[in-house]
PDB file of C-alpha atoms in Angstrom:
ATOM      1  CA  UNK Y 183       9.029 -23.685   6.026  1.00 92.00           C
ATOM      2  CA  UNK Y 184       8.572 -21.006   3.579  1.00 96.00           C
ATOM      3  CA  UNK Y 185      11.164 -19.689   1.003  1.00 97.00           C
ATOM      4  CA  UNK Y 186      12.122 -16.472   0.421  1.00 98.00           C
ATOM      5  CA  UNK Y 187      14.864 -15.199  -2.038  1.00 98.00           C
ATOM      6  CA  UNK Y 188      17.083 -11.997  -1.224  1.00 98.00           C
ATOM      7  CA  UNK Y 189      18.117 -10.240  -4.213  1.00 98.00           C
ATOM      8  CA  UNK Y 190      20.640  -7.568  -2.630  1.00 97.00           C
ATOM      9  CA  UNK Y 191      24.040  -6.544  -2.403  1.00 96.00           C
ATOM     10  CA  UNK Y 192      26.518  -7.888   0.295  1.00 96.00           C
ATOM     11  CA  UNK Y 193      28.318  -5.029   2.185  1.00 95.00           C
ATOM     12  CA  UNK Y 194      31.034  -6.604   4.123  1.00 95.00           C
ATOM     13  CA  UNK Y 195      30.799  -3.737   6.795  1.00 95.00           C
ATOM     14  CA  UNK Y 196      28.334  -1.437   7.437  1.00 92.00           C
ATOM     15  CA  UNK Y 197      24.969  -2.978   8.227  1.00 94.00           C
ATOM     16  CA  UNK Y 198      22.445  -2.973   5.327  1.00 94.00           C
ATOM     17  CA  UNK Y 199      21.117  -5.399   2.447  1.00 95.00           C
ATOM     18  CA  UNK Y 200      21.805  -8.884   3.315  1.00 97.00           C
ATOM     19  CA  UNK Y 201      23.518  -8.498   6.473  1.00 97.00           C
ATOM     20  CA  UNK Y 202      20.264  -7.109   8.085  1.00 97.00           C
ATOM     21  CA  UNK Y 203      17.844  -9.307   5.551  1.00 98.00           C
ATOM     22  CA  UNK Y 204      18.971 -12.678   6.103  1.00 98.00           C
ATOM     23  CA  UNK Y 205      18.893 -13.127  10.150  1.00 98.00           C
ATOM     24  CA  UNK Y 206      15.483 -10.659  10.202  1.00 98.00           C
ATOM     25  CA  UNK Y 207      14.049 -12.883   8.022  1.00 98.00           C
ATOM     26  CA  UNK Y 208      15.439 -16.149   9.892  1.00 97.00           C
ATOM     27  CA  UNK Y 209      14.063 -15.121  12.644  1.00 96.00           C
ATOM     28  CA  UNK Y 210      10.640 -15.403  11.386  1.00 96.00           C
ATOM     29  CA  UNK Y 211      10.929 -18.824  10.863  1.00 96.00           C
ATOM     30  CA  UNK Y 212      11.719 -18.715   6.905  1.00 97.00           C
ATOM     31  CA  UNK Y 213      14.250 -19.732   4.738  1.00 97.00           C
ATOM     32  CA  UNK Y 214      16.206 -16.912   3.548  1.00 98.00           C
ATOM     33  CA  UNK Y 215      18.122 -17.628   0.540  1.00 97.00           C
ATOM     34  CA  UNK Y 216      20.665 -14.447  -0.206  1.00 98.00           C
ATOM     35  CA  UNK Y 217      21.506 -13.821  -4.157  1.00 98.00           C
ATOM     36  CA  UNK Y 218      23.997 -11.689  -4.113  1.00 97.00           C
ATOM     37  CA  UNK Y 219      23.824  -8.539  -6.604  1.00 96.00           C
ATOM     38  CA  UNK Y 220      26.959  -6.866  -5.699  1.00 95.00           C
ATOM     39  CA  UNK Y 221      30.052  -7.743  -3.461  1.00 96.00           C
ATOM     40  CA  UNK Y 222      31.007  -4.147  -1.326  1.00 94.00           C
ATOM     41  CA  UNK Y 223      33.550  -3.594   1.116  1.00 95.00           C
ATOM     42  CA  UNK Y 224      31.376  -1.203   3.056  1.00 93.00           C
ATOM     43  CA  UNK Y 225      27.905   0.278   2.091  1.00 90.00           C
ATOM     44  CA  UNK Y 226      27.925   3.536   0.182  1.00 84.00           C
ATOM     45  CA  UNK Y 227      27.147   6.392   3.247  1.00 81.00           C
ATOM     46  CA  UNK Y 228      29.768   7.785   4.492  1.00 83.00           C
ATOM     47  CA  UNK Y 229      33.140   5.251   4.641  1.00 85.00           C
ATOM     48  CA  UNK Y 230      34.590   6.512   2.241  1.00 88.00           C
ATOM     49  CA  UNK Y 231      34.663   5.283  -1.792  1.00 87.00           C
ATOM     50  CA  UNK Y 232      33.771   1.580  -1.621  1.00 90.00           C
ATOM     51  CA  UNK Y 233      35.094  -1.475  -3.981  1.00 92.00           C
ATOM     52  CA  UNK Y 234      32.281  -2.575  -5.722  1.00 92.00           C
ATOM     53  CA  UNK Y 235      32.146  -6.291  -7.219  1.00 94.00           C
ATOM     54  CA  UNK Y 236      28.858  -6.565  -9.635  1.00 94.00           C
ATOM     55  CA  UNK Y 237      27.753  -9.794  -9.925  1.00 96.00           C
ATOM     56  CA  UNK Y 238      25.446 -10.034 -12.734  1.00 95.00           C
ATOM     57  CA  UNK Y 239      27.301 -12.673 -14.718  1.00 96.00           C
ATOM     58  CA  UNK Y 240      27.326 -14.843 -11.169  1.00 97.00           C
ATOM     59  CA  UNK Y 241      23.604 -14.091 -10.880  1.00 96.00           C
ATOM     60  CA  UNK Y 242      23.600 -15.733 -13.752  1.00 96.00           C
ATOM     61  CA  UNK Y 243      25.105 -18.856 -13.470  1.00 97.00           C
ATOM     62  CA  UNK Y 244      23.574 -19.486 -10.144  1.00 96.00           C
ATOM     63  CA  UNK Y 245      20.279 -18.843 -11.548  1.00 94.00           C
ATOM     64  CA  UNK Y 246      20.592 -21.365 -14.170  1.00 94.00           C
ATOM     65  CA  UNK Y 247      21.559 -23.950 -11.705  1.00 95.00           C
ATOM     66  CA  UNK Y 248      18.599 -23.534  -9.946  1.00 93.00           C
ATOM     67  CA  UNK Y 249      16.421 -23.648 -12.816  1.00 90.00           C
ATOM     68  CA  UNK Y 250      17.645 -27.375 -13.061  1.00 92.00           C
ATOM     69  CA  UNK Y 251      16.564 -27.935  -9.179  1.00 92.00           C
ATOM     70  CA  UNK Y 252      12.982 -26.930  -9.597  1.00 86.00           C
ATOM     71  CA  UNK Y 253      13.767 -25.068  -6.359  1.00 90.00           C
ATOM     72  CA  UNK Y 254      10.540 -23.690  -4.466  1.00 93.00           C
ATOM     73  CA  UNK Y 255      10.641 -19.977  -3.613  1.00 96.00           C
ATOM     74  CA  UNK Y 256       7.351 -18.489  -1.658  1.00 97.00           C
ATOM     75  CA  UNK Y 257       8.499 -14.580  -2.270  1.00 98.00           C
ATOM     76  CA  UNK Y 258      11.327 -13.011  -3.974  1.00 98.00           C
ATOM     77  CA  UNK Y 259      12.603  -9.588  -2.688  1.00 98.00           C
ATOM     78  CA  UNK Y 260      14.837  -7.116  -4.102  1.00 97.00           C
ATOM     79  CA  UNK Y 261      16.884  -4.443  -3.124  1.00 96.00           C
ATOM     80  CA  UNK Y 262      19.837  -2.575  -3.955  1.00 92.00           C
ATOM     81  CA  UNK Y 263      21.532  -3.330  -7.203  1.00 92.00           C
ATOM     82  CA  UNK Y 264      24.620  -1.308  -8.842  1.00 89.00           C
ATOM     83  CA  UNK Y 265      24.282  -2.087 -12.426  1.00 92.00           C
ATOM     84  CA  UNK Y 266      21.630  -2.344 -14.981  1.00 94.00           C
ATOM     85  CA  UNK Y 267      22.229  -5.700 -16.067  1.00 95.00           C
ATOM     86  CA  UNK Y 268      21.155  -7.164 -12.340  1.00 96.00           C
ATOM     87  CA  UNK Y 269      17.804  -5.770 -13.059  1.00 96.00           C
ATOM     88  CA  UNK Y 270      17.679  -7.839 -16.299  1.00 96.00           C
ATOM     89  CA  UNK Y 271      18.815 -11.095 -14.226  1.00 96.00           C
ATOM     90  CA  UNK Y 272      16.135 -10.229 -11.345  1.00 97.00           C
ATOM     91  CA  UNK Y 273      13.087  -9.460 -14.476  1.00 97.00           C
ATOM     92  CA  UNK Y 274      14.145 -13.265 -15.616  1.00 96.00           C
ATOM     93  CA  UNK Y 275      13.769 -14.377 -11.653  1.00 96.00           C
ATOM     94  CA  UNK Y 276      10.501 -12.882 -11.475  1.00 97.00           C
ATOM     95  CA  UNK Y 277       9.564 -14.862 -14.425  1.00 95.00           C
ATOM     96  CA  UNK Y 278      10.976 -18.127 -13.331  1.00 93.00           C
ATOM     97  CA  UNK Y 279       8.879 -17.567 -10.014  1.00 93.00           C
ATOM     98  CA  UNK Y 280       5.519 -16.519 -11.157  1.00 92.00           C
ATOM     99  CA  UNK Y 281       3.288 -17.834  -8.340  1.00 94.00           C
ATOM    100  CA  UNK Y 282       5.922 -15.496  -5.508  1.00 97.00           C
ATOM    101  CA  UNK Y 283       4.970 -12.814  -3.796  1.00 98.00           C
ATOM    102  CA  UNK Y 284       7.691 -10.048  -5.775  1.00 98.00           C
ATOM    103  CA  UNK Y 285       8.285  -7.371  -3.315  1.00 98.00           C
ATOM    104  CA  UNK Y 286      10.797  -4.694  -4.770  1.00 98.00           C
ATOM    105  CA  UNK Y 287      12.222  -2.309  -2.364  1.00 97.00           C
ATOM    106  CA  UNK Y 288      14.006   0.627  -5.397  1.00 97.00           C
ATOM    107  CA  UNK Y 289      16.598   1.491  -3.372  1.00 94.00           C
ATOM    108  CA  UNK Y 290      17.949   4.080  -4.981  1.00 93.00           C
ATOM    109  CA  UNK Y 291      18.420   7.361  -2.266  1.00 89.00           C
ATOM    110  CA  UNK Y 292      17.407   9.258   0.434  1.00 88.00           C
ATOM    111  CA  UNK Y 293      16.513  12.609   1.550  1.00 84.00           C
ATOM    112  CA  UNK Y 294      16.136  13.882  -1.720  1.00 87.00           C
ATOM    113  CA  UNK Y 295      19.546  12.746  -3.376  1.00 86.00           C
ATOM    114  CA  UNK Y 296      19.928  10.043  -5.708  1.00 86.00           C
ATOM    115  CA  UNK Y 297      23.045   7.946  -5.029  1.00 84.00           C
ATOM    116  CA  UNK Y 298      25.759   8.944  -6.997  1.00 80.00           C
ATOM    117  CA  UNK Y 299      27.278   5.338  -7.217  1.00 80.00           C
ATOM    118  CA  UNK Y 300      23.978   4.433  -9.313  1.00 86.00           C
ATOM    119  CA  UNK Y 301      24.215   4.327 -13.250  1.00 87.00           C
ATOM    120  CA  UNK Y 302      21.504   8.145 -14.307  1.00 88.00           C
ATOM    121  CA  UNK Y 303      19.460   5.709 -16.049  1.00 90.00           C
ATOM    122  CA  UNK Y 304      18.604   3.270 -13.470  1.00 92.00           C
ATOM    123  CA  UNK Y 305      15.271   5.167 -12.185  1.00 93.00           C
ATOM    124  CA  UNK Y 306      14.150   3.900 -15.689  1.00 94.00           C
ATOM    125  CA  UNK Y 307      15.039   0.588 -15.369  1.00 95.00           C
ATOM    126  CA  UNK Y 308      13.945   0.310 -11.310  1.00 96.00           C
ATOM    127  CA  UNK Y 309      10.315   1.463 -12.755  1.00 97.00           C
ATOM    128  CA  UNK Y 310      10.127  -1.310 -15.189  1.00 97.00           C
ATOM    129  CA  UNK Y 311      10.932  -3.838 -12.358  1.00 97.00           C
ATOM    130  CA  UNK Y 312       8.107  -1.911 -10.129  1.00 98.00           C
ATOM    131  CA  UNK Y 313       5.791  -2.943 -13.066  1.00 98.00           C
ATOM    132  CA  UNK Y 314       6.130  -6.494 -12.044  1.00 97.00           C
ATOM    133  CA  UNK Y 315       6.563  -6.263  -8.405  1.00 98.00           C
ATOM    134  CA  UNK Y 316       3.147  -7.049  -5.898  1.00 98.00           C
ATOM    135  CA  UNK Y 317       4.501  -4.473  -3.283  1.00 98.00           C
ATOM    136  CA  UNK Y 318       6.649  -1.575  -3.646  1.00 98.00           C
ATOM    137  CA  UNK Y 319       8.525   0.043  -0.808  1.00 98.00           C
ATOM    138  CA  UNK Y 320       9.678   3.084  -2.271  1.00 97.00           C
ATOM    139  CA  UNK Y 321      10.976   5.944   0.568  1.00 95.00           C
ATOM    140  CA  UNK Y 322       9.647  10.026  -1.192  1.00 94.00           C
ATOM    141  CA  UNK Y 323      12.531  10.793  -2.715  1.00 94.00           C
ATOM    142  CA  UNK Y 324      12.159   7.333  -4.821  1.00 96.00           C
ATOM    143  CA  UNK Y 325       8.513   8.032  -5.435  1.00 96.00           C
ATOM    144  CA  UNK Y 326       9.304  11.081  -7.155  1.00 95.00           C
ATOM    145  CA  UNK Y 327      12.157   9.422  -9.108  1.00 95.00           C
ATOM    146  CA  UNK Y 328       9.756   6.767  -9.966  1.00 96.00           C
ATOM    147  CA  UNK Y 329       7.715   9.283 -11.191  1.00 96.00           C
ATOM    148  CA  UNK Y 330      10.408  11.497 -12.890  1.00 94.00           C
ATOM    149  CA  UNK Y 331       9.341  14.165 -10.978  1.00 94.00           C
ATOM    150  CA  UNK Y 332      10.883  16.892  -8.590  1.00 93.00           C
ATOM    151  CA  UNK Y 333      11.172  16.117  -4.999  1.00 91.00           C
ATOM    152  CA  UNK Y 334      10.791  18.542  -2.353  1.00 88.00           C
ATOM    153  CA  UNK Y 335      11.141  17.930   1.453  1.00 85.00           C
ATOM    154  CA  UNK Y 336       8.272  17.582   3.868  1.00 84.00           C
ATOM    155  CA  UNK Y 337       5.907  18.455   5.267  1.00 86.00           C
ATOM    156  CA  UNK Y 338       3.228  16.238   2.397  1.00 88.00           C
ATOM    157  CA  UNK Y 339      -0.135  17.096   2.372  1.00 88.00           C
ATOM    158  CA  UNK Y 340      -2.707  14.433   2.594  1.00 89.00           C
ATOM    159  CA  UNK Y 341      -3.691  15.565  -0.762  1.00 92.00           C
ATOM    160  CA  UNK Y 342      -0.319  15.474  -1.893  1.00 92.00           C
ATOM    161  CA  UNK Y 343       0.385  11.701  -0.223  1.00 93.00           C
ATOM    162  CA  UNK Y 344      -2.919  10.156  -1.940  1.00 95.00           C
ATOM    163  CA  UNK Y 345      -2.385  11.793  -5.798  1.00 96.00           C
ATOM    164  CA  UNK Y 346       1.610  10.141  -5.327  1.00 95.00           C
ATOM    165  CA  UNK Y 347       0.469   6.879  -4.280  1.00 97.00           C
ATOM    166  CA  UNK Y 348      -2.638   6.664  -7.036  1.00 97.00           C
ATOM    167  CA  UNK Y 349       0.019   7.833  -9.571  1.00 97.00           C
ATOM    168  CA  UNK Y 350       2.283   5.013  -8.365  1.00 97.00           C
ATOM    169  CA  UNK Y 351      -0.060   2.465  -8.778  1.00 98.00           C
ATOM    170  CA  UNK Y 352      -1.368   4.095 -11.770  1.00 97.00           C
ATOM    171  CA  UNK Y 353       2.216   3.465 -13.242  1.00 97.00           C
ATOM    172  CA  UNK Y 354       3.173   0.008 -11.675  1.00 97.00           C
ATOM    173  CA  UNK Y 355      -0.008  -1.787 -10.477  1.00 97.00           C
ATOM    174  CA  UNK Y 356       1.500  -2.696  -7.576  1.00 98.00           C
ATOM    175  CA  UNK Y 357       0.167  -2.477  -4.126  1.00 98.00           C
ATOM    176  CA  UNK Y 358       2.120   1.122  -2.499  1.00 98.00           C
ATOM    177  CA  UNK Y 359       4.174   0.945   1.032  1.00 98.00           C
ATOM    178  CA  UNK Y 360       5.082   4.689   1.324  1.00 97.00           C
ATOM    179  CA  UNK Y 361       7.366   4.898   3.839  1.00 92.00           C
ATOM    180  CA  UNK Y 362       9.281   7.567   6.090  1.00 82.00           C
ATOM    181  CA  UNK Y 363       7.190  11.085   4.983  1.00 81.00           C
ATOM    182  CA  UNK Y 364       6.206  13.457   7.307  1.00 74.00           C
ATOM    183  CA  UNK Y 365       3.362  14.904   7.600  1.00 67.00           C
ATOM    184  CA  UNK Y 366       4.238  16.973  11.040  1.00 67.00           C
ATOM    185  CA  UNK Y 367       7.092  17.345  13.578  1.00 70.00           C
ATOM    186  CA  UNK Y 368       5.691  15.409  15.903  1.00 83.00           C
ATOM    187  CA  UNK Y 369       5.726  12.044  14.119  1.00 84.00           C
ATOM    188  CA  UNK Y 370       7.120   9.728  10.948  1.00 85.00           C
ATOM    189  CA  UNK Y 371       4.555   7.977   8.714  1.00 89.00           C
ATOM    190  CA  UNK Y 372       4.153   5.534   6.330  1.00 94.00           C
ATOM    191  CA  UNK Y 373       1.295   4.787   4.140  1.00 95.00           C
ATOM    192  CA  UNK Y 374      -0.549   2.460   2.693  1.00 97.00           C
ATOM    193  CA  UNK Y 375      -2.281   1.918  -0.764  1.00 97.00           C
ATOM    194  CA  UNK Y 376      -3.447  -1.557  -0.994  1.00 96.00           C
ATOM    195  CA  UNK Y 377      -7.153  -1.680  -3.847  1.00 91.00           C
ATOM    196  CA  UNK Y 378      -7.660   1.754  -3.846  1.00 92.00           C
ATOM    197  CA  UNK Y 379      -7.825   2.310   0.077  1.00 95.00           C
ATOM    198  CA  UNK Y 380      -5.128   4.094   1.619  1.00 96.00           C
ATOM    199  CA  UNK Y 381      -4.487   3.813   5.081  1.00 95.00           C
ATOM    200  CA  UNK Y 382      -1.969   5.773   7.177  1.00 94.00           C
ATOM    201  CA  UNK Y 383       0.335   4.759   9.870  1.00 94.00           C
ATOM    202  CA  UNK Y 384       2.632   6.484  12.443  1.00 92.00           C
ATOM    203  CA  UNK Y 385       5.487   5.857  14.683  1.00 92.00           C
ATOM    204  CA  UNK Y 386       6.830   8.998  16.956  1.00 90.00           C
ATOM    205  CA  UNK Y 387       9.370  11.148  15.287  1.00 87.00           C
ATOM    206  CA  UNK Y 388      12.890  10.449  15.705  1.00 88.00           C
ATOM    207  CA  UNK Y 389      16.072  12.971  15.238  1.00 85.00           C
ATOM    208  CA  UNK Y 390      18.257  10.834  13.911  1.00 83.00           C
ATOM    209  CA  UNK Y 391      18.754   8.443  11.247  1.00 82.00           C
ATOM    210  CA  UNK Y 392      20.874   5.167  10.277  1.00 87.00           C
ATOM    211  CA  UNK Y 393      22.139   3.682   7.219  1.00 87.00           C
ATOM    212  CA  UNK Y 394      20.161   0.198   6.702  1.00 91.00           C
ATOM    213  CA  UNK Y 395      16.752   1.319   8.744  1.00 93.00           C
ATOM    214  CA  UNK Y 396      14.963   0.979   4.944  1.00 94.00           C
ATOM    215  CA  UNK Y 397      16.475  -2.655   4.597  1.00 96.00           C
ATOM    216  CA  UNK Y 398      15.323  -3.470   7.994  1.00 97.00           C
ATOM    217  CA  UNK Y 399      11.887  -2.534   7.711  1.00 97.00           C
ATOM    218  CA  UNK Y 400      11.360  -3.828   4.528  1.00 97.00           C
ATOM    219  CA  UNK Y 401      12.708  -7.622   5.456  1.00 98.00           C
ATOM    220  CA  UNK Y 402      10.274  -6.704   8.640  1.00 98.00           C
ATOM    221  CA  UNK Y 403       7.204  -6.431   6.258  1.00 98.00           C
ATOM    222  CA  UNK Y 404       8.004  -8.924   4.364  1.00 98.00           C
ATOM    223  CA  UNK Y 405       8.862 -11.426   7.212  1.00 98.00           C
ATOM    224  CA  UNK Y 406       5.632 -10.540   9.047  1.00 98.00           C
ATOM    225  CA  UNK Y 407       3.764 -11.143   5.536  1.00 97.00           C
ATOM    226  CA  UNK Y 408       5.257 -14.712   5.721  1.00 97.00           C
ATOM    227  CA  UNK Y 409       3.896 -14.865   8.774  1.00 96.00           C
ATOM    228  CA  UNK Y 410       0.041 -14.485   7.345  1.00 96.00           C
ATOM    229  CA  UNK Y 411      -0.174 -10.832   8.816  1.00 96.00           C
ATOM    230  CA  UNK Y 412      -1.992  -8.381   6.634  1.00 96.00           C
ATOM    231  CA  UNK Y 413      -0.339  -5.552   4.563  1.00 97.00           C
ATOM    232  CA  UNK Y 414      -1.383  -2.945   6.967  1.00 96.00           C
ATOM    233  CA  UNK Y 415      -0.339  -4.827  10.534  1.00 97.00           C
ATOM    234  CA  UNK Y 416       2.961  -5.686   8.491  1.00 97.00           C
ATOM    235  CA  UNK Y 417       3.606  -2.334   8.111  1.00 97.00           C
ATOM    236  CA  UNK Y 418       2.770  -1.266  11.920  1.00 96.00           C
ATOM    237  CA  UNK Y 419       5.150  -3.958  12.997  1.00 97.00           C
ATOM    238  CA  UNK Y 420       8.014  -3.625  10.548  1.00 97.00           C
ATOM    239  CA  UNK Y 421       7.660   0.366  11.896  1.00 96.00           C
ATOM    240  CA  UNK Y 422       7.438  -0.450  15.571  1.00 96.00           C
ATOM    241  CA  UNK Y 423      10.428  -2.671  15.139  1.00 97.00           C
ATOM    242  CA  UNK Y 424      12.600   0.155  13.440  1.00 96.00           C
ATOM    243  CA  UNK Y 425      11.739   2.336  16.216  1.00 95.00           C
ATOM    244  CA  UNK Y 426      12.787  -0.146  18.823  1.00 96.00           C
ATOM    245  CA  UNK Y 427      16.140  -0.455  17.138  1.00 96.00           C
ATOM    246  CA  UNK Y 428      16.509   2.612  16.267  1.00 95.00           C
ATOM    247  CA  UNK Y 429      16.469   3.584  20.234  1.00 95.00           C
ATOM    248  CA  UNK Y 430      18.165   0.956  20.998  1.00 96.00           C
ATOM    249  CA  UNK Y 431      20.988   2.155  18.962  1.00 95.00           C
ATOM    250  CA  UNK Y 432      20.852   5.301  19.833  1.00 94.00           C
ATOM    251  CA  UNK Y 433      21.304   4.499  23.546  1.00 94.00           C
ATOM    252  CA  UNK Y 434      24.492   2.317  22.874  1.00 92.00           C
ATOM    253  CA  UNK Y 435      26.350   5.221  21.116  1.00 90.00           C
ATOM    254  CA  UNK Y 436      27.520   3.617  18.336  1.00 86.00           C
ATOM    255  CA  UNK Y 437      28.651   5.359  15.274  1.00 87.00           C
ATOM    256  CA  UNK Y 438      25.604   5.817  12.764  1.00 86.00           C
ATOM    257  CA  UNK Y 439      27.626   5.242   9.599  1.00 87.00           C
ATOM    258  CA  UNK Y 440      27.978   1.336  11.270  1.00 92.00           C
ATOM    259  CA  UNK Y 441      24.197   1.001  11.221  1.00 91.00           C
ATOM    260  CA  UNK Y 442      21.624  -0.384  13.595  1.00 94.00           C
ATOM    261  CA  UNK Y 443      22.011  -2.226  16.454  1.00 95.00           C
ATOM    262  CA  UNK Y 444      19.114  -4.461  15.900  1.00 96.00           C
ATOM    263  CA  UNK Y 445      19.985  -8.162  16.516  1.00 96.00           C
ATOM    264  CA  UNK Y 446      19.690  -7.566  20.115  1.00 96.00           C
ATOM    265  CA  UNK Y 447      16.244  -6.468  19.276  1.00 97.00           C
ATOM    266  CA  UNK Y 448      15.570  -9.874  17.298  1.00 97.00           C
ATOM    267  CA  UNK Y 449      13.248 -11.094  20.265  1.00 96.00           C
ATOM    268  CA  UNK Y 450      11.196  -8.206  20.285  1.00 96.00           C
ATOM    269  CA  UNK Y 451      10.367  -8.597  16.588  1.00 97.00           C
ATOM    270  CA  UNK Y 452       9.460 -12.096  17.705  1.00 96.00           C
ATOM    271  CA  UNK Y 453       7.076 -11.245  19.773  1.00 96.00           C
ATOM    272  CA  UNK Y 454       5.367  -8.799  17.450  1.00 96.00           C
ATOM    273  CA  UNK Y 455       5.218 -11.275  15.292  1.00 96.00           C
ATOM    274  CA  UNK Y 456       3.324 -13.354  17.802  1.00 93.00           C
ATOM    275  CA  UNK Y 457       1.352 -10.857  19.320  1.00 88.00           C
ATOM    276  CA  UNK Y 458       1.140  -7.966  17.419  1.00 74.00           C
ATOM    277  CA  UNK Y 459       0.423  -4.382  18.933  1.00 69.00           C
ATOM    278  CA  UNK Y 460      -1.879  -5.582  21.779  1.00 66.00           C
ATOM    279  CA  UNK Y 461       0.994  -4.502  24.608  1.00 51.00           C
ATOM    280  CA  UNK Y 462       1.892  -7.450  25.482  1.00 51.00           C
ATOM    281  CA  UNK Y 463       5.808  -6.896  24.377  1.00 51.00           C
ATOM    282  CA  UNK Y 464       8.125  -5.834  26.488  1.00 54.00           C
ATOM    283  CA  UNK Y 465      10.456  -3.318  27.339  1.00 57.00           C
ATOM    284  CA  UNK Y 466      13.814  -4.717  26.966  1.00 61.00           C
ATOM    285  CA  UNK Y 467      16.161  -5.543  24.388  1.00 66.00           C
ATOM    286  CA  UNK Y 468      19.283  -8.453  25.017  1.00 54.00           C
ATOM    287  CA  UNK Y 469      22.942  -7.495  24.963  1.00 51.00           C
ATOM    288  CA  UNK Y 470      24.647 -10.009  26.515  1.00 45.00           C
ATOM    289  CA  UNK Y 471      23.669 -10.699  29.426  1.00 38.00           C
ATOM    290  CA  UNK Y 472      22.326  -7.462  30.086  1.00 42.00           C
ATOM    291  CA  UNK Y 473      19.130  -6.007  29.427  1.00 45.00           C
ATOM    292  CA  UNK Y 474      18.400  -2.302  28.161  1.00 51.00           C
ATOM    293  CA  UNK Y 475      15.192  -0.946  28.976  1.00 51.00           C
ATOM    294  CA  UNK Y 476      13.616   1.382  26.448  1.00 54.00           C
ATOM    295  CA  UNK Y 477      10.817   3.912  26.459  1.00 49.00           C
ATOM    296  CA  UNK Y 478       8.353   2.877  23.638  1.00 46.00           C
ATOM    297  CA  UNK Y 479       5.795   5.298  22.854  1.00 44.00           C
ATOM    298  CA  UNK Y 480       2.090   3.907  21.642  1.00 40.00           C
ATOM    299  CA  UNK Y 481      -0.472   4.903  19.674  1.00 38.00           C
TER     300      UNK Y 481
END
């Protein structure tokens, strides 16, 4: 069974960071191993001011302990982090680890905002990481910040996408998931740089957005890249799955500062896993013992 090590905070409620990571990732059949970077009563969007615990001295220790184990890890992946310091303690992972895949997802904002819980310098320090990451999953607003350079909302010209995602791999060497830019109304895209070639990839728009949907398709990706699926079907499935529980969610009501709905949407990432995009998934997520039917669109 293959390893994987979760560098990310631990909101106690709100669904993001390890609370999505950990069972997506378990459910593709690999051993998720959280590190906690910070302890948080909720997540940061819109519960009001959270306690924050930072960790970096318990990173740490627990780091050091493993060192002694000779533990095994196939990938490490990284996500939010509240002070510099756990950047330091995740550079000296990366180091103990050499032969893992390092995916970094620099979580840092969205929609053009920086979140204002983060120390001003940690853009810096996020890049450096980058530097020694495989795959980055950086949303536009932290390209640009990755970048040091002005955001503006979409739409992003092809032009546009391809100089941003040369320039990031100019800058970090790592291979480029772009995700959530629009290029139209119609839908959402991500793209791809992987050796020079950039591919694109598209899901149908959606009005509406929920904390955690970055976390989730990230630990997507990265648990169908466990799974010996290539960068580019990764990506289509971590997006399909986002859309799936993103409907899903939508169509129990819920409250969209909670975050997704997506565990009874766990078998349907299963089974694009196994299958892929060939159709052969169906319709339904679990609740219960009910079943919700959803309308999936397909390219």
């Amino acid at each position: 069974m293959k390893q994987v090590l979760c560098i990310q905070d631990l909101s106690c409620f709100g669904k993001c960071s390890l609370t999505i990571t950990l069972p997506v990732l378990s459910c593709a059949g690999i051993s998720a191993i959280p590190l906690p970077t910070s302890l948080l009563s909720t997540h940061t969007g819109g519960l009001g001011k959270p306690f924050i615990l930072p960790l970096h001295e318990e990173m740490k220790q627990i780091r050091n302990h493993w060192q002694t184990l000779s533990l095994p890890m196939d990938a490490l992946y990284s996500g939010y982090v509240s002070e510099l310091a756990q950047i330091e303690e995740i550079h000296t992972l990366f180091q103990q680890y050499p032969k893992a895949v390092r995916l970094v997802d620099p979580v840092m904002g969205d929609h053009g905002i920086i979140y204002a819980s983060l120390p001003k310098d940690l853009p810096s320090a996020m890049l450096s990481l980058c530097q020694t990451a495989d795959i980055i999953t950086p949303n536009m607003t932290e390209a640009y910040s990755l970048l040091q350079r002005p955001y503006h909302s979409a739409p992003y010209s092809t032009e546009e996408i391809q100089e941003l995602l040369e320039s990031l791999h100019e800058v970090t060497g790592a291979k480029i998931v772009l995700k959530g830019m629009m290029k139209d109304t119609k839908y959402t895209h991500c793209a791809v740089y992987d050796n020079g070639n950039i591919v694109y990839l598209s899901e149908p728009y959606l009005p509406y957005a929920y904390h955690g949907s970055g976390d989730l398709f990230a630990s997507a990706l990265l648990g169908a890249l466990m799974q010996d699926h290539s960068l580019t079907d990764a990506v289509t499935i971590a997006m399909r799955f986002c859309t799936i529980c993103m409907k899903y969610t939508k169509q129990m009501q819920t409250d969209e500062r909670y975050g997704l709905c997506f565990e009874p949407c766990l078998a349907r990432y299963l089974e694009l896993l196994q299958n892929g995009l060939d159709g052969n998934e169906s319709n339904t997520c679990m609740q219960g013992q009910t079943t919700l039917q959803l309308e999936i669109e397909k390219e």
